[in-house]
Amino acid sequence: MLARELKDKLQQAVDDGFGAQLEYTKNLVNLASLRGQEYAIQDLFFRQFQSRGMKVDRFKMDRDAILSHPGGSPFSDTHSDAPIVVGIHHPREEIGRSLILNAHLDVVPTGPNELWSDDPFSGKIDGPWMYGRGSADMKAGSAANLAAMDALRRVGLQPAATVYVQSVVEEESTGNGALMTWLRGYTADAVLIPEPTGTKLVRANVGVLWFQMKVQGVPVHVQDMGEGANAIDAAYGVIGALRALEAHWNAQKGEYANFKDLPHPINLNIGKIAGGDWASSVPAWCEIDCRISIFPGVSAEDAERQIRDCVAQFSRNDAFLANNPPEIIVNGFHAEGYVLNPGSEAETVLGRAHADAFGAPLETATLPAYIDTRVYALYNQIPALCYGPASRNVHGFDECVDLESLKRITKALTLFIAEWCGTETIDIN
Ligand code: ZN
């Protein structure tokens, strides 16, 4: 446990550096790191790691390795080729427990700009909030990882164990970036990812599948055109069948202790739809992009099979689809969920750090969304802590992060690193 005096000094160091931390966070928000456009921001992290005297490893996705791993998701031309960057701190003497601090720098699209109150990449501070796409998810967290290391340095200390600061891409559509760090060989005694979790520790989360359904074919003659005889009508019919599958999965929530109290833990999102060519022509094609979640313990393969069975069964009884069976293409996430086993030493240390920073006990929550922590929980099998600031409108308009919670999260991260890794004085040779 940390001495009271050291705790106070570290918390003060976070306060002293908070202005610079916000400035850096704003710079990150200003860089519109949409999928496939993360080069500049990854180069910035490369330089940031170097300027702190860390060793830096920059590498590409190994597609073959990812595709042959059960946690890998398929690639397409829409997925990012930007590099992954890892900053490595080595202590003089490896005394403490090693740690991975991870963050993703890719952000989701903004949607129509006119629905935002301001430029979506402004990074503007208004009252207790910083606004912008990615401000909460998760540029604030990625900056906090560095700010915590800086706070130690400000009081003349550094972690007495190896710390890997990972900056990854492809968290928002495949999870392949974090998986790639594991396939590259990185591991540690614990990992912490400061996603915007509302200052709670994620106890359990869902797996996620993405798929595209392509309905294509020659529709029946217009005189025979009954209900569901055109590709768009037919696609709506399949959506109904998928909704029934979603309801069936939700009905199983009682079997999952961490999910049974959530009103609707499994969510199917019809995210995108396109089809047809002309108002007076019966449409011969329709494509819908879908995202559905699965309970932890359900494999992505099994869920995919259920989805394919559901669509095939519905199609057999549909006028259009019986002759034109839809094609299903997995075009993103093919990822399982995880449960963080309670009682790990890492969770205990984080609990102490949180209590010092917030003056309240650490609470846990179930997150019905994908997070990269699954890679470390399922494959490294190390304590995987997802814990970060409060936010509003993640993936929506006027996304923003709560700055007071961010400051306290940064304090908790700093205290966590100091106790988990131990500390040594900075070598000023
Ligand atoms: Zn995120």
Short mmCIF file of N, CA and C in Angstrom, two decimals, residues 42 46 49 56-62 66 81-86 102 166-170 176-181 184 186:
data_model
loop_
_atom_site.label_atom_id
_atom_site.label_comp_id
_atom_site.label_asym_id
_atom_site.label_seq_id
_atom_site.Cartn_x
_atom_site.Cartn_y
_atom_site.Cartn_z
N GLN A 42 -1.32 8.34 -34.83
CA GLN A 42 -0.38 7.30 -34.40
C GLN A 42 1.06 7.82 -34.46
N PHE A 46 3.75 8.06 -31.45
CA PHE A 46 5.13 7.59 -31.62
C PHE A 46 6.09 8.64 -31.05
N PHE A 49 5.87 9.02 -27.17
CA PHE A 49 6.58 7.93 -26.46
C PHE A 49 8.08 8.18 -26.52
N VAL A 56 10.08 2.43 -28.66
CA VAL A 56 8.83 2.44 -29.40
C VAL A 56 8.81 1.33 -30.44
N ASP A 57 7.73 0.61 -30.49
CA ASP A 57 7.52 -0.45 -31.47
C ASP A 57 6.32 -0.05 -32.32
N ARG A 58 6.56 0.02 -33.63
CA ARG A 58 5.46 0.38 -34.54
C ARG A 58 5.31 -0.75 -35.56
N PHE A 59 4.12 -1.27 -35.71
CA PHE A 59 3.96 -2.45 -36.58
C PHE A 59 2.58 -2.47 -37.22
N LYS A 60 2.50 -3.25 -38.28
CA LYS A 60 1.25 -3.37 -39.04
C LYS A 60 0.46 -4.60 -38.57
N MET A 61 -0.78 -4.67 -38.98
CA MET A 61 -1.58 -5.87 -38.76
C MET A 61 -0.99 -7.02 -39.56
N ASP A 62 -0.89 -8.17 -38.94
CA ASP A 62 -0.51 -9.39 -39.65
C ASP A 62 -1.81 -10.12 -39.97
N ILE A 66 -4.00 -12.87 -37.73
CA ILE A 66 -5.30 -12.48 -37.16
C ILE A 66 -6.40 -13.41 -37.64
N ASP A 81 -5.47 0.28 -42.22
CA ASP A 81 -4.11 -0.21 -42.39
C ASP A 81 -3.12 0.60 -41.55
N ALA A 82 -3.62 1.51 -40.74
CA ALA A 82 -2.73 2.36 -39.94
C ALA A 82 -1.96 1.48 -38.95
N PRO A 83 -0.75 1.91 -38.59
CA PRO A 83 0.07 1.07 -37.72
C PRO A 83 -0.42 1.09 -36.27
N ILE A 84 0.07 0.12 -35.52
CA ILE A 84 -0.15 0.07 -34.08
C ILE A 84 1.16 0.53 -33.44
N VAL A 85 1.08 1.31 -32.37
CA VAL A 85 2.28 1.86 -31.75
C VAL A 85 2.29 1.50 -30.26
N VAL A 86 3.42 0.98 -29.81
CA VAL A 86 3.57 0.63 -28.40
C VAL A 86 4.78 1.35 -27.83
N ASN A 102 -3.68 0.43 -22.29
CA ASN A 102 -4.10 0.38 -23.70
C ASN A 102 -5.15 1.45 -23.96
N GLN A 166 0.00 1.05 -25.07
CA GLN A 166 -0.41 0.63 -26.42
C GLN A 166 -1.41 1.60 -27.02
N SER A 167 -1.12 2.02 -28.24
CA SER A 167 -2.06 2.87 -28.97
C SER A 167 -2.51 2.08 -30.20
N VAL A 168 -3.76 1.66 -30.19
CA VAL A 168 -4.23 0.76 -31.25
C VAL A 168 -5.32 1.40 -32.10
N VAL A 169 -5.59 0.78 -33.23
CA VAL A 169 -6.70 1.17 -34.11
C VAL A 169 -7.64 -0.03 -34.22
N GLU A 170 -8.68 0.14 -35.01
CA GLU A 170 -9.62 -0.96 -35.30
C GLU A 170 -10.33 -1.50 -34.05
N ASN A 176 -9.34 -5.97 -34.02
CA ASN A 176 -8.11 -6.61 -34.48
C ASN A 176 -6.84 -5.91 -34.00
N GLY A 177 -6.92 -4.62 -33.68
CA GLY A 177 -5.73 -3.89 -33.25
C GLY A 177 -5.20 -4.42 -31.93
N ALA A 178 -6.08 -4.53 -30.95
CA ALA A 178 -5.66 -5.06 -29.64
C ALA A 178 -5.22 -6.51 -29.78
N LEU A 179 -5.95 -7.28 -30.61
CA LEU A 179 -5.56 -8.68 -30.82
C LEU A 179 -4.15 -8.76 -31.40
N MET A 180 -3.82 -7.79 -32.28
CA MET A 180 -2.50 -7.80 -32.91
C MET A 180 -1.39 -7.60 -31.89
N THR A 181 -1.63 -6.79 -30.86
CA THR A 181 -0.58 -6.60 -29.84
C THR A 181 -0.30 -7.92 -29.12
N ARG A 184 1.58 -10.15 -31.43
CA ARG A 184 2.96 -9.66 -31.54
C ARG A 184 3.81 -10.17 -30.38
N TYR A 186 3.05 -9.28 -26.89
CA TYR A 186 2.97 -8.48 -25.67
C TYR A 186 2.08 -9.14 -24.62
#
